[in-house]
mmCIF file of C-alpha atoms in Angstrom:
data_model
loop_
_atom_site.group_PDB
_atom_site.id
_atom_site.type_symbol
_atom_site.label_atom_id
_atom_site.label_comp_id
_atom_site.label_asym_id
_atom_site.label_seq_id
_atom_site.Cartn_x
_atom_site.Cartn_y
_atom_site.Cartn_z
ATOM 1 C CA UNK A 2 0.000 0.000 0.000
ATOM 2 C CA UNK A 3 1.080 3.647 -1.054
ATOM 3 C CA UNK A 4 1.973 6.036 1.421
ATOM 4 C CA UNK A 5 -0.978 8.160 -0.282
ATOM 5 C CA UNK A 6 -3.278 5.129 0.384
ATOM 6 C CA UNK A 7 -3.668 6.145 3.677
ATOM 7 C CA UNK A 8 -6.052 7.721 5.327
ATOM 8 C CA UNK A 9 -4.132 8.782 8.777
ATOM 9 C CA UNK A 10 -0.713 9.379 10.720
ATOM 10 C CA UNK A 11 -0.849 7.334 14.093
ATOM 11 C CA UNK A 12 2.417 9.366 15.548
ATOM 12 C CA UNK A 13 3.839 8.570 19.075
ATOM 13 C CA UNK A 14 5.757 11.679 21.100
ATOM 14 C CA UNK A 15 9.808 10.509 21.645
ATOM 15 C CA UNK A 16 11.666 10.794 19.076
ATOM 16 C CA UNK A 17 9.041 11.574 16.180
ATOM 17 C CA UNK A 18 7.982 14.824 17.723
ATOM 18 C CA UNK A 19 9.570 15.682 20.809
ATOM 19 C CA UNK A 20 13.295 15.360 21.543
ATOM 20 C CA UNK A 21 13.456 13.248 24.784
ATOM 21 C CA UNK A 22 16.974 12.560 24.323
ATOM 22 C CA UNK A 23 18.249 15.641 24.294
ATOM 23 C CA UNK A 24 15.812 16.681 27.074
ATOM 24 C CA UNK A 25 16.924 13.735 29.059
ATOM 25 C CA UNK A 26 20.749 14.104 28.749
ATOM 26 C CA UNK A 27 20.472 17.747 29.565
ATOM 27 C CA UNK A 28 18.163 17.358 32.600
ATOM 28 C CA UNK A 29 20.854 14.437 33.378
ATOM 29 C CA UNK A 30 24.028 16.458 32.980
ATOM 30 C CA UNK A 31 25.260 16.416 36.239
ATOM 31 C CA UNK A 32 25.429 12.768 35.951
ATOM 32 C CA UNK A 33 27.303 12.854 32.416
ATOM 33 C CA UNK A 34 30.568 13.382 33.528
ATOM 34 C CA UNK A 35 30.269 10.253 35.206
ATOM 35 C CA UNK A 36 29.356 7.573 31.737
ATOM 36 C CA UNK A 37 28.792 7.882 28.170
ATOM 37 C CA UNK A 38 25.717 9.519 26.876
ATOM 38 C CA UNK A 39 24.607 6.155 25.191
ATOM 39 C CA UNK A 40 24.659 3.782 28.424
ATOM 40 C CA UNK A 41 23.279 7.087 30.738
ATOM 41 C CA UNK A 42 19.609 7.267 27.879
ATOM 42 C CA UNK A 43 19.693 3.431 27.674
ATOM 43 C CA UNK A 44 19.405 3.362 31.579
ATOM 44 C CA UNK A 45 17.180 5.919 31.845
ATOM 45 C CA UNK A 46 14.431 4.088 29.596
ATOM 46 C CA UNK A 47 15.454 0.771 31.751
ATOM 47 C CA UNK A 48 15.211 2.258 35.281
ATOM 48 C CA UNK A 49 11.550 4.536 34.305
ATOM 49 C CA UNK A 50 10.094 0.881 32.637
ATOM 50 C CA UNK A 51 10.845 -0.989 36.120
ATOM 51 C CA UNK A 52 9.744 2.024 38.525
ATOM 52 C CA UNK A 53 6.726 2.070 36.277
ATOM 53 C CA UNK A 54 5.993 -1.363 36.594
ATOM 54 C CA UNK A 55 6.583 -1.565 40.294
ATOM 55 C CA UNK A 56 4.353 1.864 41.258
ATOM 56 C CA UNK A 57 1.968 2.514 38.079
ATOM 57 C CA UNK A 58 -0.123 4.776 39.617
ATOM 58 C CA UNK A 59 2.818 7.293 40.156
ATOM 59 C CA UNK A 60 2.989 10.243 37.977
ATOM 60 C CA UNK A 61 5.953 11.657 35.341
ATOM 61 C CA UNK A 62 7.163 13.650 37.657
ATOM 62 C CA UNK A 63 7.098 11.514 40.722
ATOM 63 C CA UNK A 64 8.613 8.557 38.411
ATOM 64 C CA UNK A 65 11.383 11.062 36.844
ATOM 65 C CA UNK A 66 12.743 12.330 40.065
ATOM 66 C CA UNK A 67 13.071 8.824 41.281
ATOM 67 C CA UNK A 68 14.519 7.812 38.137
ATOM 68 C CA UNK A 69 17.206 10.556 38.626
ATOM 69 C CA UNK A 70 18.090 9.229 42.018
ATOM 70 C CA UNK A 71 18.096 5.886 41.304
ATOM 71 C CA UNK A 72 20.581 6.528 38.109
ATOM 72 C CA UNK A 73 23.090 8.354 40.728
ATOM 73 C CA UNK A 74 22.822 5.790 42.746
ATOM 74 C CA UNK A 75 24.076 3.219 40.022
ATOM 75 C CA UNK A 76 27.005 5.630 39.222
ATOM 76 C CA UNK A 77 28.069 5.929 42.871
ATOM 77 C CA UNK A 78 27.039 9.768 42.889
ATOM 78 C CA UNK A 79 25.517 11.390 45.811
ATOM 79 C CA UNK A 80 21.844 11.386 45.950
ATOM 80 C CA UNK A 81 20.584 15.221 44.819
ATOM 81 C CA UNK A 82 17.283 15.625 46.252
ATOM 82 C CA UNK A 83 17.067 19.356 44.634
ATOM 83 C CA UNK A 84 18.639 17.919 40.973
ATOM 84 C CA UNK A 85 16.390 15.101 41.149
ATOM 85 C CA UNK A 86 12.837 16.975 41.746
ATOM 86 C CA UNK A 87 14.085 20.034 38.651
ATOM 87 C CA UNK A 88 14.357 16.637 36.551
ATOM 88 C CA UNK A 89 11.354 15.405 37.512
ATOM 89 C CA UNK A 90 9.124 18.644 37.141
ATOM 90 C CA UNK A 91 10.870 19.313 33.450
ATOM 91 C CA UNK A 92 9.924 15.528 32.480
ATOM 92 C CA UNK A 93 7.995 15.928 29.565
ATOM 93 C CA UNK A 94 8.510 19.265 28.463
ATOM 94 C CA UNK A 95 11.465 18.324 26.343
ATOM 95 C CA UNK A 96 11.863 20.399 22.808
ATOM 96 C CA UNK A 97 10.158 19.793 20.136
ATOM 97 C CA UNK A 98 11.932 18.707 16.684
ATOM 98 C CA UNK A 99 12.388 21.251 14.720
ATOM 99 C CA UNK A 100 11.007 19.935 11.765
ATOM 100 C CA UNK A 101 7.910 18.744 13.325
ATOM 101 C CA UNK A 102 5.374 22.047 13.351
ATOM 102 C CA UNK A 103 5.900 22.442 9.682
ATOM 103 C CA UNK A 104 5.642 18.814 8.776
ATOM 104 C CA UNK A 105 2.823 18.269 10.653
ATOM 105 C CA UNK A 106 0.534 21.671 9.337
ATOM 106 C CA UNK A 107 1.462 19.670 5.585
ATOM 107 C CA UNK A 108 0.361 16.573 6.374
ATOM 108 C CA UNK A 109 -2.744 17.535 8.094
ATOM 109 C CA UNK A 110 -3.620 18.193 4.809
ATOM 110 C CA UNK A 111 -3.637 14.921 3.621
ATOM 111 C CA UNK A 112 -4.471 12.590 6.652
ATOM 112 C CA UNK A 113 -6.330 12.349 9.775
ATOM 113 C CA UNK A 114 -3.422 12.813 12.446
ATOM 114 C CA UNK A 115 -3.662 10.468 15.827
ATOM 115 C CA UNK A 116 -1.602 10.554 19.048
ATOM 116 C CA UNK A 117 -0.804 7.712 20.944
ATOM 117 C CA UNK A 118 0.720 9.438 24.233
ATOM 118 C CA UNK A 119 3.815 7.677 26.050
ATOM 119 C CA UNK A 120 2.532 5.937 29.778
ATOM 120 C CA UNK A 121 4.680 8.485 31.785
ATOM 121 C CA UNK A 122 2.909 11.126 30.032
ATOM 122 C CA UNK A 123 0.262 12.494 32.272
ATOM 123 C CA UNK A 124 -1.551 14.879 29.699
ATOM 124 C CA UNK A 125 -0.524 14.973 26.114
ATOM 125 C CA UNK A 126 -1.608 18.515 26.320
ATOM 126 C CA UNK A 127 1.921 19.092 27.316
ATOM 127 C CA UNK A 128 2.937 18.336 23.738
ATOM 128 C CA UNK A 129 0.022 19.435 21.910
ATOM 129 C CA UNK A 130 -0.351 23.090 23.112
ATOM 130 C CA UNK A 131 2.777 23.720 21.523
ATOM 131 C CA UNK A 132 2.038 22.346 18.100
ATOM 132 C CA UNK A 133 0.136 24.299 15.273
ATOM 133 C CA UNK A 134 -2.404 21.361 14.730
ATOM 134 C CA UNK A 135 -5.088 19.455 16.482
ATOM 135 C CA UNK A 136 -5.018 16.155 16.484
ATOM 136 C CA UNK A 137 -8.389 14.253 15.346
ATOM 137 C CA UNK A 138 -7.631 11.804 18.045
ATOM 138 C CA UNK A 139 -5.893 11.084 20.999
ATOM 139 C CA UNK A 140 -5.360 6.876 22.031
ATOM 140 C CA UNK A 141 -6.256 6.503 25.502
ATOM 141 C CA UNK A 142 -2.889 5.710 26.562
ATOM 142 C CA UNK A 143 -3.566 3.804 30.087
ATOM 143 C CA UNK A 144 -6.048 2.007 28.824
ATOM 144 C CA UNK A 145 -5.833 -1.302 30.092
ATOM 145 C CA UNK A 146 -6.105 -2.949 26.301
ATOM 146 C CA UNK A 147 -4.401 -0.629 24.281
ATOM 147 C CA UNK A 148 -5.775 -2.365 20.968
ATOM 148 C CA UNK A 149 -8.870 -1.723 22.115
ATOM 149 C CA UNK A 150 -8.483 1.682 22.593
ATOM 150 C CA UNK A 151 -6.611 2.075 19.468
ATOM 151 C CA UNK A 152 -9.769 0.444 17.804
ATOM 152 C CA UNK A 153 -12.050 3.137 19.766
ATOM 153 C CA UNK A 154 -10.223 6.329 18.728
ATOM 154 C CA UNK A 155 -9.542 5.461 15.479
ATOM 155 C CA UNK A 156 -13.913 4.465 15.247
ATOM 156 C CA UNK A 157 -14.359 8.222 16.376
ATOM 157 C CA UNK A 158 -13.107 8.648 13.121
ATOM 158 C CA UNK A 159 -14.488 5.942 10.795
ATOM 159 C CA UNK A 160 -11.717 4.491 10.411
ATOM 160 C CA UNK A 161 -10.271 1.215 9.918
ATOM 161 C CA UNK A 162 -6.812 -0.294 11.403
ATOM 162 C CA UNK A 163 -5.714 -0.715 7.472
ATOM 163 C CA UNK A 164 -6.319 2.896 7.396
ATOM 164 C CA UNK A 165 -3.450 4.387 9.814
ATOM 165 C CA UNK A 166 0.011 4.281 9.321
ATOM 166 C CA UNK A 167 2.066 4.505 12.252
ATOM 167 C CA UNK A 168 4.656 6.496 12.597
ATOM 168 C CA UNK A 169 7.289 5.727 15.459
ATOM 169 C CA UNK A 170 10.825 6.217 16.748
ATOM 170 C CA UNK A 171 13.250 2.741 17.069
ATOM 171 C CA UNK A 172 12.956 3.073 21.034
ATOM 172 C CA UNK A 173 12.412 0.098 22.972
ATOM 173 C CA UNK A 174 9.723 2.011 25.138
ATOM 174 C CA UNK A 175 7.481 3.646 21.994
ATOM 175 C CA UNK A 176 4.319 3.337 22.930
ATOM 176 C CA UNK A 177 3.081 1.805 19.129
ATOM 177 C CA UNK A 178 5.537 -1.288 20.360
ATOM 178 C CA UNK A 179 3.520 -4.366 20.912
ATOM 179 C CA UNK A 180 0.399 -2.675 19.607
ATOM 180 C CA UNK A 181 0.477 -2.821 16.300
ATOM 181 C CA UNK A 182 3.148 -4.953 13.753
ATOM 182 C CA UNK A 183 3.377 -4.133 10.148
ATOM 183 C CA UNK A 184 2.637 -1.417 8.577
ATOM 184 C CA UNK A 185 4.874 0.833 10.709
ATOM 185 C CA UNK A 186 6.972 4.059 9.431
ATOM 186 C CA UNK A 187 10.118 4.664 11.468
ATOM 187 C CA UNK A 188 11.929 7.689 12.060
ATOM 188 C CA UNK A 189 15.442 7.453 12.744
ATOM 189 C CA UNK A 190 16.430 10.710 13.558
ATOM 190 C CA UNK A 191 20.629 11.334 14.342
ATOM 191 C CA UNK A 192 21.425 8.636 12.443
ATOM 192 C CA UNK A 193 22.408 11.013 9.425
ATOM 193 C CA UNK A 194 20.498 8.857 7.238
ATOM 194 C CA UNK A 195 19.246 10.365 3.892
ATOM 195 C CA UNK A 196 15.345 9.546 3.465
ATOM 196 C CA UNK A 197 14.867 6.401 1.104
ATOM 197 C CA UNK A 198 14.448 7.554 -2.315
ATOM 198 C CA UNK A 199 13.733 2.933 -3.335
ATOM 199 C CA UNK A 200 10.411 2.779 -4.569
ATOM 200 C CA UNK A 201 9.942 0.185 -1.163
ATOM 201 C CA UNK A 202 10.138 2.718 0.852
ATOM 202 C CA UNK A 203 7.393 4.530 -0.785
ATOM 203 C CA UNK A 204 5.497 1.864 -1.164
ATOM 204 C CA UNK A 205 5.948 1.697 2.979
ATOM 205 C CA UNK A 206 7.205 -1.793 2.023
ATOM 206 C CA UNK A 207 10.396 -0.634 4.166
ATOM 207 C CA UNK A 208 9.041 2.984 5.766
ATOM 208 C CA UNK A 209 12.123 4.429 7.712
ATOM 209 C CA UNK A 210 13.048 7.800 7.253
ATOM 210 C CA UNK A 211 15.672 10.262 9.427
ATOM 211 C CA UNK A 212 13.154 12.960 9.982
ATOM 212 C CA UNK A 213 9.731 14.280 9.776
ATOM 213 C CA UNK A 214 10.644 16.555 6.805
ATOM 214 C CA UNK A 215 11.901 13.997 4.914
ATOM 215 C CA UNK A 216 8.596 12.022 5.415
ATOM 216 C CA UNK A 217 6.920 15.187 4.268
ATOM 217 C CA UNK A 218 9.396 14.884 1.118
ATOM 218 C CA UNK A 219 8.621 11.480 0.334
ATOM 219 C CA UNK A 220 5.191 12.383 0.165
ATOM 220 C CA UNK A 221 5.636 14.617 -2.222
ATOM 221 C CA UNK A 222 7.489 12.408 -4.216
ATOM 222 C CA UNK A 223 5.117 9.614 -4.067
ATOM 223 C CA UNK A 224 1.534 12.476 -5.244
ATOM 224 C CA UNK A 225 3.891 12.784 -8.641
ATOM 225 C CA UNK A 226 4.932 9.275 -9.155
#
């Protein structure tokens, strides 16, 4: 199926519209002189998954600030009460890609955009106030069954599962992980990689791009083929 065959964009936050990494490792600086940027974000996800799991009901902040703790602890660093609780009440308000404002206002014009929020956000409005579109619907994100909620947002809209395409980031945590399997776009961003000009990537046969904008410009590509 075309990427022009469908009818919406099913976008998660990290890493397709917000930079978490960046947020992450600057919120975490004190800790950076410590370990390597790589194995400091790859904890991070790890340690937020198992405080998650173990206290579910606890909010992004709550879960951030104890995630900032915990990570000292595993580097042998004093425990910062003050640095922990500033990481904890920026959690979520990470920048958003530059490309993603523009990209997004073009292809509202061709699809029905949905958000499927992370679990440790606790409103998506945190995102979406600071984007130029509204989204036509928003996947109840702590919903016990999230295929079921899928199913309901995307009936909101008269749509089918066939009919969304969606659009993640490669990180273990991304929300769109275990809920759907193929179709799926990727976006690889900092990899350097030049979008995929093979006609399998615009067939979505192999969807993985390095940005929003060069989504956008595959798009383009695809209305004059």
């Amino acid at each position: 199926m075309r990427i022009t065959q469908y009818k919406a964009l099913g976008f998660s936050c990290y890493g397709t519209l917000m930079d978490r990494e960046g947020g992450v490792l600057e919120g975490l600086r004190p800790l950076l002189a410590h370990t390597q940027p790589k194995w400091l974000m790859a904890a991070y996800v790890r340690t937020l998954g198992e405080l998650r799991t173990q206290a579910p009901s606890s909010g992004q902040k709550a879960l951030h600030a104890q995630t900032y703790l915990r990570l000292a602890q595993d580097l042998q660093q004093p425990e910062d009460w003050d640095a922990g609780l500033a990481f904890g009440n920026n959690a979520g308000r990470w920048p958003i890609f530059e490309d993603a404002p523009g990209a997004l206002m073009y292809l509202s014009k061709f699809y029905r955009l949905v958000l499927l929020p992370p679990a440790d956000m606790d409103d998506a409005t945190v995102l979406t106030e600071r984007l130029p579109v509204t989204f036509d619907a928003i996947v109840d994100h702590r919903a016990e069954d999230p295929h079921s909620a899928l199913d309901k947002a995307l009936k909101t809209l008269d749509l089918d599962r066939s009919d969304l395409l969606p659009v993640r980031s490669p990180a273990t945590d991304d929300p769109w992980q275990g809920v759907v399997d193929f179709p799926v776009c990727t976006l690889r961003r900092r990899h350097g990689l030049p979008w995929q000009k093979a006609a399998q990537a615009i067939d979505v046969k192999r969807c993985e791009y390095a940005s929003l904008a060069d989504l956008v410009h595959a798009h383009q590509i695809a209305l004059r083929a």
